mmCIF file of C-alpha atoms in Angstrom:
data_model
loop_
_atom_site.group_PDB
_atom_site.id
_atom_site.type_symbol
_atom_site.label_atom_id
_atom_site.label_comp_id
_atom_site.label_asym_id
_atom_site.label_seq_id
_atom_site.Cartn_x
_atom_site.Cartn_y
_atom_site.Cartn_z
ATOM 1 C CA UNK A 1 100.206 152.463 186.649
ATOM 2 C CA UNK A 2 103.937 153.311 186.615
ATOM 3 C CA UNK A 3 105.670 152.982 183.203
ATOM 4 C CA UNK A 4 107.487 149.625 182.870
ATOM 5 C CA UNK A 5 109.876 148.299 180.366
ATOM 6 C CA UNK A 6 107.940 146.196 177.860
ATOM 7 C CA UNK A 7 109.063 142.860 177.207
ATOM 8 C CA UNK A 8 112.721 143.608 177.921
ATOM 9 C CA UNK A 9 112.907 145.573 174.525
ATOM 10 C CA UNK A 10 115.411 148.455 175.097
ATOM 11 C CA UNK A 11 114.161 151.884 174.395
ATOM 12 C CA UNK A 12 110.228 151.270 175.096
ATOM 13 C CA UNK A 13 108.227 152.025 178.099
ATOM 14 C CA UNK A 14 104.575 151.194 178.388
ATOM 15 C CA UNK A 15 101.625 152.433 180.382
ATOM 16 C CA UNK A 16 98.294 151.071 180.389
ATOM 17 C CA UNK A 17 95.557 153.696 180.191
ATOM 18 C CA UNK A 18 92.579 151.332 179.939
ATOM 19 C CA UNK A 19 92.537 147.601 180.214
ATOM 20 C CA UNK A 20 91.703 145.374 177.361
ATOM 21 C CA UNK A 21 89.249 142.406 177.219
ATOM 22 C CA UNK A 22 89.822 138.756 177.045
ATOM 23 C CA UNK A 23 93.223 137.119 176.233
ATOM 24 C CA UNK A 24 96.231 138.363 174.396
ATOM 25 C CA UNK A 25 94.924 138.037 170.554
ATOM 26 C CA UNK A 26 96.805 135.601 168.327
ATOM 27 C CA UNK A 27 99.181 137.752 166.320
ATOM 28 C CA UNK A 28 99.880 135.144 163.659
ATOM 29 C CA UNK A 29 101.859 136.406 160.376
ATOM 30 C CA UNK A 30 99.282 137.928 158.101
ATOM 31 C CA UNK A 31 96.939 138.973 160.849
ATOM 32 C CA UNK A 32 95.490 142.383 160.170
ATOM 33 C CA UNK A 33 95.600 144.673 163.375
ATOM 34 C CA UNK A 34 93.242 147.668 163.294
ATOM 35 C CA UNK A 35 93.941 150.563 165.740
ATOM 36 C CA UNK A 36 93.647 154.246 166.582
ATOM 37 C CA UNK A 37 96.984 156.094 167.479
ATOM 38 C CA UNK A 38 98.118 159.431 168.484
ATOM 39 C CA UNK A 39 101.746 160.406 168.099
ATOM 40 C CA UNK A 40 103.207 163.127 170.275
ATOM 41 C CA UNK A 41 106.649 164.767 171.044
ATOM 42 C CA UNK A 42 108.207 164.310 174.348
ATOM 43 C CA UNK A 43 108.074 168.232 175.006
ATOM 44 C CA UNK A 44 106.307 169.870 177.812
ATOM 45 C CA UNK A 45 103.227 170.455 175.607
ATOM 46 C CA UNK A 46 103.315 166.861 174.389
ATOM 47 C CA UNK A 47 102.819 168.429 170.999
ATOM 48 C CA UNK A 48 100.613 166.119 168.775
ATOM 49 C CA UNK A 49 102.329 165.178 165.402
ATOM 50 C CA UNK A 50 99.493 162.856 164.279
ATOM 51 C CA UNK A 51 96.095 161.635 165.521
ATOM 52 C CA UNK A 52 94.118 158.910 163.454
ATOM 53 C CA UNK A 53 90.919 159.969 165.232
ATOM 54 C CA UNK A 54 91.178 163.441 163.852
ATOM 55 C CA UNK A 55 91.673 162.027 160.419
ATOM 56 C CA UNK A 56 88.542 160.023 160.972
ATOM 57 C CA UNK A 57 89.518 156.375 160.198
ATOM 58 C CA UNK A 58 91.839 153.761 161.975
ATOM 59 C CA UNK A 59 95.231 152.352 160.960
ATOM 60 C CA UNK A 60 95.794 148.892 159.782
ATOM 61 C CA UNK A 61 98.849 146.844 159.713
ATOM 62 C CA UNK A 62 99.588 143.405 158.709
ATOM 63 C CA UNK A 63 101.833 141.423 160.933
ATOM 64 C CA UNK A 64 105.159 140.296 159.455
ATOM 65 C CA UNK A 65 104.927 142.510 156.599
ATOM 66 C CA UNK A 66 108.137 144.565 157.193
ATOM 67 C CA UNK A 67 105.978 147.702 157.913
ATOM 68 C CA UNK A 68 107.796 150.853 157.784
ATOM 69 C CA UNK A 69 107.710 151.236 161.602
ATOM 70 C CA UNK A 70 108.704 148.152 162.921
ATOM 71 C CA UNK A 71 108.206 149.169 166.615
ATOM 72 C CA UNK A 72 104.546 149.493 165.940
ATOM 73 C CA UNK A 73 104.295 145.644 165.605
ATOM 74 C CA UNK A 74 106.161 145.225 168.921
ATOM 75 C CA UNK A 75 103.777 147.721 170.786
ATOM 76 C CA UNK A 76 100.547 146.231 169.222
ATOM 77 C CA UNK A 77 101.281 142.611 170.156
ATOM 78 C CA UNK A 78 101.656 143.443 173.581
ATOM 79 C CA UNK A 79 98.124 144.595 173.694
ATOM 80 C CA UNK A 80 94.596 143.093 174.256
ATOM 81 C CA UNK A 81 91.620 144.157 172.274
ATOM 82 C CA UNK A 82 90.154 147.603 173.610
ATOM 83 C CA UNK A 83 93.139 148.428 175.333
ATOM 84 C CA UNK A 84 94.549 151.782 175.424
ATOM 85 C CA UNK A 85 98.277 152.213 176.334
ATOM 86 C CA UNK A 86 100.830 154.945 176.072
ATOM 87 C CA UNK A 87 104.264 154.000 174.716
ATOM 88 C CA UNK A 88 107.428 156.044 175.243
ATOM 89 C CA UNK A 89 109.847 155.073 172.415
ATOM 90 C CA UNK A 90 113.342 156.045 172.266
ATOM 91 C CA UNK A 91 115.150 157.454 169.090
ATOM 92 C CA UNK A 92 116.386 154.086 168.099
ATOM 93 C CA UNK A 93 112.741 153.125 167.152
ATOM 94 C CA UNK A 94 111.560 156.497 165.691
ATOM 95 C CA UNK A 95 114.045 157.393 163.013
ATOM 96 C CA UNK A 96 111.652 156.534 160.169
ATOM 97 C CA UNK A 97 108.454 157.908 161.768
ATOM 98 C CA UNK A 98 108.731 161.166 159.493
ATOM 99 C CA UNK A 99 108.501 159.140 156.389
ATOM 100 C CA UNK A 100 105.470 157.074 157.619
ATOM 101 C CA UNK A 101 103.935 160.230 158.706
ATOM 102 C CA UNK A 102 104.019 161.617 155.284
ATOM 103 C CA UNK A 103 102.249 158.668 153.689
ATOM 104 C CA UNK A 104 99.650 158.649 156.226
ATOM 105 C CA UNK A 105 98.890 162.584 155.809
ATOM 106 C CA UNK A 106 98.983 162.092 152.129
ATOM 107 C CA UNK A 107 96.301 159.417 152.328
ATOM 108 C CA UNK A 108 94.329 161.742 154.789
ATOM 109 C CA UNK A 109 94.433 164.568 152.177
ATOM 110 C CA UNK A 110 92.947 162.226 149.521
ATOM 111 C CA UNK A 111 96.199 161.778 147.861
ATOM 112 C CA UNK A 112 98.144 158.318 146.817
ATOM 113 C CA UNK A 113 101.106 158.085 148.818
ATOM 114 C CA UNK A 114 102.510 155.809 146.036
ATOM 115 C CA UNK A 115 101.212 158.070 143.132
ATOM 116 C CA UNK A 116 104.706 158.806 141.994
ATOM 117 C CA UNK A 117 105.054 155.007 141.376
ATOM 118 C CA UNK A 118 102.309 154.728 139.001
ATOM 119 C CA UNK A 119 102.174 158.032 137.152
ATOM 120 C CA UNK A 120 105.866 159.065 136.803
ATOM 121 C CA UNK A 121 108.796 157.283 135.632
ATOM 122 C CA UNK A 122 111.422 159.543 136.803
ATOM 123 C CA UNK A 123 114.043 157.639 138.429
ATOM 124 C CA UNK A 124 114.874 160.686 140.744
ATOM 125 C CA UNK A 125 112.057 159.696 142.855
ATOM 126 C CA UNK A 126 113.843 156.466 143.835
ATOM 127 C CA UNK A 127 116.131 158.767 145.751
ATOM 128 C CA UNK A 128 115.652 160.546 149.045
ATOM 129 C CA UNK A 129 113.605 163.633 148.974
ATOM 130 C CA UNK A 130 115.181 166.984 150.058
ATOM 131 C CA UNK A 131 111.928 167.829 151.833
ATOM 132 C CA UNK A 132 109.055 165.809 153.112
ATOM 133 C CA UNK A 133 106.698 168.653 152.274
ATOM 134 C CA UNK A 134 105.791 169.153 155.967
ATOM 135 C CA UNK A 135 107.965 171.526 158.274
ATOM 136 C CA UNK A 136 107.306 169.625 161.514
ATOM 137 C CA UNK A 137 108.374 166.221 159.766
ATOM 138 C CA UNK A 138 111.493 167.729 158.292
ATOM 139 C CA UNK A 139 112.578 169.069 161.754
ATOM 140 C CA UNK A 140 111.939 165.514 162.976
ATOM 141 C CA UNK A 141 113.825 163.964 160.085
ATOM 142 C CA UNK A 142 116.848 166.316 160.759
ATOM 143 C CA UNK A 143 116.807 165.616 164.379
ATOM 144 C CA UNK A 144 115.296 162.362 165.535
ATOM 145 C CA UNK A 145 113.996 162.209 168.895
ATOM 146 C CA UNK A 146 111.844 160.060 171.374
ATOM 147 C CA UNK A 147 108.316 160.014 170.621
ATOM 148 C CA UNK A 148 105.047 159.100 172.538
ATOM 149 C CA UNK A 149 102.397 156.710 170.946
ATOM 150 C CA UNK A 150 98.967 156.496 172.392
ATOM 151 C CA UNK A 151 97.342 153.489 170.942
ATOM 152 C CA UNK A 152 93.692 151.861 171.060
ATOM 153 C CA UNK A 153 93.782 148.365 169.738
ATOM 154 C CA UNK A 154 90.267 147.793 168.060
ATOM 155 C CA UNK A 155 90.548 144.483 166.387
ATOM 156 C CA UNK A 156 92.805 141.580 165.179
ATOM 157 C CA UNK A 157 91.756 139.647 162.116
ATOM 158 C CA UNK A 158 93.249 136.067 160.916
ATOM 159 C CA UNK A 159 94.312 136.306 157.160
ATOM 160 C CA UNK A 160 91.238 134.217 156.222
ATOM 161 C CA UNK A 161 88.911 136.738 157.803
ATOM 162 C CA UNK A 162 89.647 139.697 155.324
ATOM 163 C CA UNK A 163 90.415 140.399 151.673
ATOM 164 C CA UNK A 164 94.066 141.245 151.274
ATOM 165 C CA UNK A 165 94.893 144.058 148.945
ATOM 166 C CA UNK A 166 98.160 144.163 146.792
ATOM 167 C CA UNK A 167 99.975 146.533 149.049
ATOM 168 C CA UNK A 168 99.490 144.154 152.026
ATOM 169 C CA UNK A 169 101.183 141.212 150.152
ATOM 170 C CA UNK A 170 104.659 140.310 151.362
ATOM 171 C CA UNK A 171 107.651 140.482 149.023
ATOM 172 C CA UNK A 172 107.177 137.133 147.558
ATOM 173 C CA UNK A 173 103.651 137.305 147.081
ATOM 174 C CA UNK A 174 104.040 140.686 145.425
ATOM 175 C CA UNK A 175 106.507 139.121 142.820
ATOM 176 C CA UNK A 176 104.110 136.161 142.335
ATOM 177 C CA UNK A 177 101.193 138.922 141.569
ATOM 178 C CA UNK A 178 103.022 140.674 139.061
ATOM 179 C CA UNK A 179 102.778 138.314 136.193
ATOM 180 C CA UNK A 180 99.156 137.586 137.092
ATOM 181 C CA UNK A 181 98.120 141.264 137.132
ATOM 182 C CA UNK A 182 100.211 141.649 133.888
ATOM 183 C CA UNK A 183 98.420 138.549 132.101
ATOM 184 C CA UNK A 184 95.060 139.855 133.485
ATOM 185 C CA UNK A 185 95.818 143.276 132.107
ATOM 186 C CA UNK A 186 96.586 141.630 128.542
ATOM 187 C CA UNK A 187 93.438 139.792 128.679
ATOM 188 C CA UNK A 188 91.171 142.781 129.377
ATOM 189 C CA UNK A 189 93.127 144.792 126.775
ATOM 190 C CA UNK A 190 92.211 142.283 124.063
ATOM 191 C CA UNK A 191 88.630 142.349 125.188
ATOM 192 C CA UNK A 192 88.760 146.228 124.735
ATOM 193 C CA UNK A 193 88.093 146.852 128.431
ATOM 194 C CA UNK A 194 91.033 149.443 128.292
ATOM 195 C CA UNK A 195 90.166 151.129 131.852
ATOM 196 C CA UNK A 196 90.296 147.732 133.606
ATOM 197 C CA UNK A 197 93.560 146.680 131.863
ATOM 198 C CA UNK A 198 95.038 149.869 132.941
ATOM 199 C CA UNK A 199 94.131 149.420 136.554
ATOM 200 C CA UNK A 200 95.598 145.965 136.353
ATOM 201 C CA UNK A 201 98.985 147.295 134.969
ATOM 202 C CA UNK A 202 99.098 149.964 137.486
ATOM 203 C CA UNK A 203 98.669 147.541 140.408
ATOM 204 C CA UNK A 204 101.537 145.519 139.078
ATOM 205 C CA UNK A 205 103.752 148.714 138.734
ATOM 206 C CA UNK A 206 102.940 149.352 142.248
ATOM 207 C CA UNK A 207 104.220 145.986 143.449
ATOM 208 C CA UNK A 208 107.293 146.174 141.535
ATOM 209 C CA UNK A 209 108.041 149.836 142.694
ATOM 210 C CA UNK A 210 107.576 148.781 146.273
ATOM 211 C CA UNK A 211 109.954 145.883 145.839
ATOM 212 C CA UNK A 212 112.557 148.375 144.045
ATOM 213 C CA UNK A 213 112.618 150.506 147.191
ATOM 214 C CA UNK A 214 114.332 147.612 149.006
ATOM 215 C CA UNK A 215 117.139 147.172 146.387
ATOM 216 C CA UNK A 216 120.169 149.543 145.792
ATOM 217 C CA UNK A 217 119.592 151.641 142.695
ATOM 218 C CA UNK A 218 121.066 150.616 139.624
ATOM 219 C CA UNK A 219 122.383 147.281 140.777
ATOM 220 C CA UNK A 220 121.311 144.162 139.002
ATOM 221 C CA UNK A 221 118.174 143.212 140.835
ATOM 222 C CA UNK A 222 116.919 146.782 140.746
ATOM 223 C CA UNK A 223 117.638 146.950 136.983
ATOM 224 C CA UNK A 224 115.661 143.651 136.552
ATOM 225 C CA UNK A 225 112.629 145.138 138.223
ATOM 226 C CA UNK A 226 113.102 148.469 136.238
ATOM 227 C CA UNK A 227 112.903 146.481 133.014
ATOM 228 C CA UNK A 228 109.880 144.858 134.280
ATOM 229 C CA UNK A 229 108.351 148.076 135.329
ATOM 230 C CA UNK A 230 108.957 149.673 131.804
ATOM 231 C CA UNK A 231 107.254 146.907 130.070
ATOM 232 C CA UNK A 232 104.279 147.439 132.333
ATOM 233 C CA UNK A 233 104.224 151.261 131.805
ATOM 234 C CA UNK A 234 104.389 150.858 128.174
ATOM 235 C CA UNK A 235 101.407 148.559 128.241
ATOM 236 C CA UNK A 236 99.491 151.128 130.423
ATOM 237 C CA UNK A 237 100.260 153.720 127.784
ATOM 238 C CA UNK A 238 98.766 151.332 124.967
ATOM 239 C CA UNK A 239 95.805 151.798 127.236
ATOM 240 C CA UNK A 240 96.052 155.347 127.454
ATOM 241 C CA UNK A 241 96.295 155.692 123.588
ATOM 242 C CA UNK A 242 92.931 153.940 123.324
ATOM 243 C CA UNK A 243 91.507 156.124 125.732
ATOM 244 C CA UNK A 244 92.871 159.070 123.798
ATOM 245 C CA UNK A 245 94.826 160.411 126.699
ATOM 246 C CA UNK A 246 97.877 161.326 124.481
ATOM 247 C CA UNK A 247 99.785 163.841 126.531
ATOM 248 C CA UNK A 248 99.781 161.470 129.457
ATOM 249 C CA UNK A 249 101.427 158.999 126.961
ATOM 250 C CA UNK A 250 104.209 161.555 125.984
ATOM 251 C CA UNK A 251 104.994 162.236 129.584
ATOM 252 C CA UNK A 252 105.392 158.460 130.673
ATOM 253 C CA UNK A 253 107.296 157.444 127.346
ATOM 254 C CA UNK A 254 109.575 160.547 127.467
ATOM 255 C CA UNK A 255 110.459 159.862 131.229
ATOM 256 C CA UNK A 256 111.344 156.179 130.216
ATOM 257 C CA UNK A 257 113.464 157.401 127.357
ATOM 258 C CA UNK A 258 115.545 159.943 129.531
ATOM 259 C CA UNK A 259 116.893 157.400 131.491
ATOM 260 C CA UNK A 260 116.801 154.398 129.123
ATOM 261 C CA UNK A 261 117.244 155.584 125.736
ATOM 262 C CA UNK A 262 117.582 152.082 123.957
ATOM 263 C CA UNK A 263 113.842 151.152 124.500
ATOM 264 C CA UNK A 264 112.347 150.636 121.044
ATOM 265 C CA UNK A 265 108.835 150.387 122.070
ATOM 266 C CA UNK A 266 108.931 153.394 123.905
ATOM 267 C CA UNK A 267 109.841 155.394 120.801
ATOM 268 C CA UNK A 268 107.245 153.622 118.913
ATOM 269 C CA UNK A 269 104.382 154.369 121.410
ATOM 270 C CA UNK A 270 105.595 157.823 121.662
ATOM 271 C CA UNK A 271 105.588 158.458 117.794
ATOM 272 C CA UNK A 272 101.870 157.286 117.783
ATOM 273 C CA UNK A 273 101.093 159.715 120.502
ATOM 274 C CA UNK A 274 102.820 162.434 118.852
ATOM 275 C CA UNK A 275 101.030 161.694 115.689
ATOM 276 C CA UNK A 276 97.669 161.822 117.450
ATOM 277 C CA UNK A 277 98.418 165.363 118.534
ATOM 278 C CA UNK A 278 99.798 166.472 115.110
ATOM 279 C CA UNK A 279 103.476 166.642 116.292
ATOM 280 C CA UNK A 280 104.539 165.619 112.712
ATOM 281 C CA UNK A 281 108.404 166.309 112.974
ATOM 282 C CA UNK A 282 108.588 164.539 116.433
ATOM 283 C CA UNK A 283 106.529 161.752 115.320
ATOM 284 C CA UNK A 284 108.796 160.926 112.266
ATOM 285 C CA UNK A 285 111.861 161.451 114.297
ATOM 286 C CA UNK A 286 110.823 158.671 116.931
ATOM 287 C CA UNK A 287 109.823 156.506 113.877
ATOM 288 C CA UNK A 288 113.301 156.944 112.297
ATOM 289 C CA UNK A 289 114.747 156.047 115.827
ATOM 290 C CA UNK A 290 112.799 152.885 115.873
ATOM 291 C CA UNK A 291 114.050 151.825 112.555
ATOM 292 C CA UNK A 292 117.734 152.654 113.607
ATOM 293 C CA UNK A 293 117.360 150.480 116.763
ATOM 294 C CA UNK A 294 115.385 147.709 115.324
ATOM 295 C CA UNK A 295 115.345 147.428 111.338
ATOM 296 C CA UNK A 296 112.973 144.498 111.410
ATOM 297 C CA UNK A 297 110.076 146.736 112.393
ATOM 298 C CA UNK A 298 110.491 148.489 109.080
ATOM 299 C CA UNK A 299 106.758 147.182 108.045
ATOM 300 C CA UNK A 300 105.305 148.665 111.163
ATOM 301 C CA UNK A 301 107.029 151.987 110.712
ATOM 302 C CA UNK A 302 105.991 152.213 107.215
ATOM 303 C CA UNK A 303 102.443 151.515 108.048
ATOM 304 C CA UNK A 304 102.568 154.392 110.802
ATOM 305 C CA UNK A 305 104.127 156.928 108.322
ATOM 306 C CA UNK A 306 101.491 156.178 105.763
ATOM 307 C CA UNK A 307 98.708 156.625 108.590
ATOM 308 C CA UNK A 308 100.517 159.842 109.634
ATOM 309 C CA UNK A 309 100.674 161.134 106.026
ATOM 310 C CA UNK A 310 96.831 160.294 105.374
ATOM 311 C CA UNK A 311 95.855 162.123 108.637
ATOM 312 C CA UNK A 312 97.888 165.210 107.760
ATOM 313 C CA UNK A 313 96.664 165.275 104.118
ATOM 314 C CA UNK A 314 93.075 164.965 105.619
ATOM 315 C CA UNK A 315 93.786 167.817 108.142
ATOM 316 C CA UNK A 316 95.435 170.175 105.130
ATOM 317 C CA UNK A 317 92.089 169.297 103.001
ATOM 318 C CA UNK A 318 90.003 170.437 105.930
ATOM 319 C CA UNK A 319 92.053 173.694 106.189
ATOM 320 C CA UNK A 320 91.661 174.357 102.511
ATOM 321 C CA UNK A 321 87.981 173.886 102.767
ATOM 322 C CA UNK A 322 87.673 176.079 105.748
ATOM 323 C CA UNK A 323 89.654 178.840 104.033
ATOM 324 C CA UNK A 324 87.342 178.661 100.972
ATOM 325 C CA UNK A 325 84.412 178.938 103.182
ATOM 326 C CA UNK A 326 85.798 181.889 104.849
ATOM 327 C CA UNK A 327 86.472 183.619 101.676
ATOM 328 C CA UNK A 328 83.338 182.519 100.104
#
């Protein structure tokens, strides 16, 4: 079949390789579309960039969810179930493909493509990478070019037919989900279910970080989201303290304080982590900073200082006994 211009959309040509079945599906907003795809360059060798069948699992997108590569929604909504089609897409539609491809490859390698949202607070991550970590994608990023997508449409499900995960929610739903996840995390924390609580906080952080990527860094809305993120990260750190993961607490709190040095709770939480790993001077310095910034916390600071001194005295006594036993 000759390639034909698809739905009068500029810069796209479609060739049906295998006809689908039934009528055109109902691609309503929120529908989940499952498909296999192969991405190729338009060179003589038709060099394969990505192939979902080689990875071993199909791709899903949610209609109307501002997916990173918007052209795929245009392509998929022209197809019937079981149809296989080849699409030639001009550069105007493929510029962000390298970023999408990076996420897909990280998932295929068992990595979380949003892991930096959860496990690091460094704001440098909010800005463009110098490299995507893959030479062929770096080349595509520097010199965008037309691409060929071969797509096999497997399934179209209405919103009521599947369980939506947090990352599938639209922007408004994500914003609505955050206080619910936050509250659920707090409830689980009070019940002593720290692992479950930390998962809720992490999920809320991912929602907010995703929303932040749509805002200009350091402007009002971005900073509002950043403040919410920092609150959740510190709650997450409280879980880590309970799980005795002190060095991860030090990493998260130090990242926050590098960029937001006025957050009292970050100093307080970091002081507790320092105390647990016998960093006496650092713990005392952080508690002094808490008092400087928030004098009303004097009682809490004095309590932490007493606990620290008691633990240090116990440690010194253990060392004295150990020395006596060695000499004995």
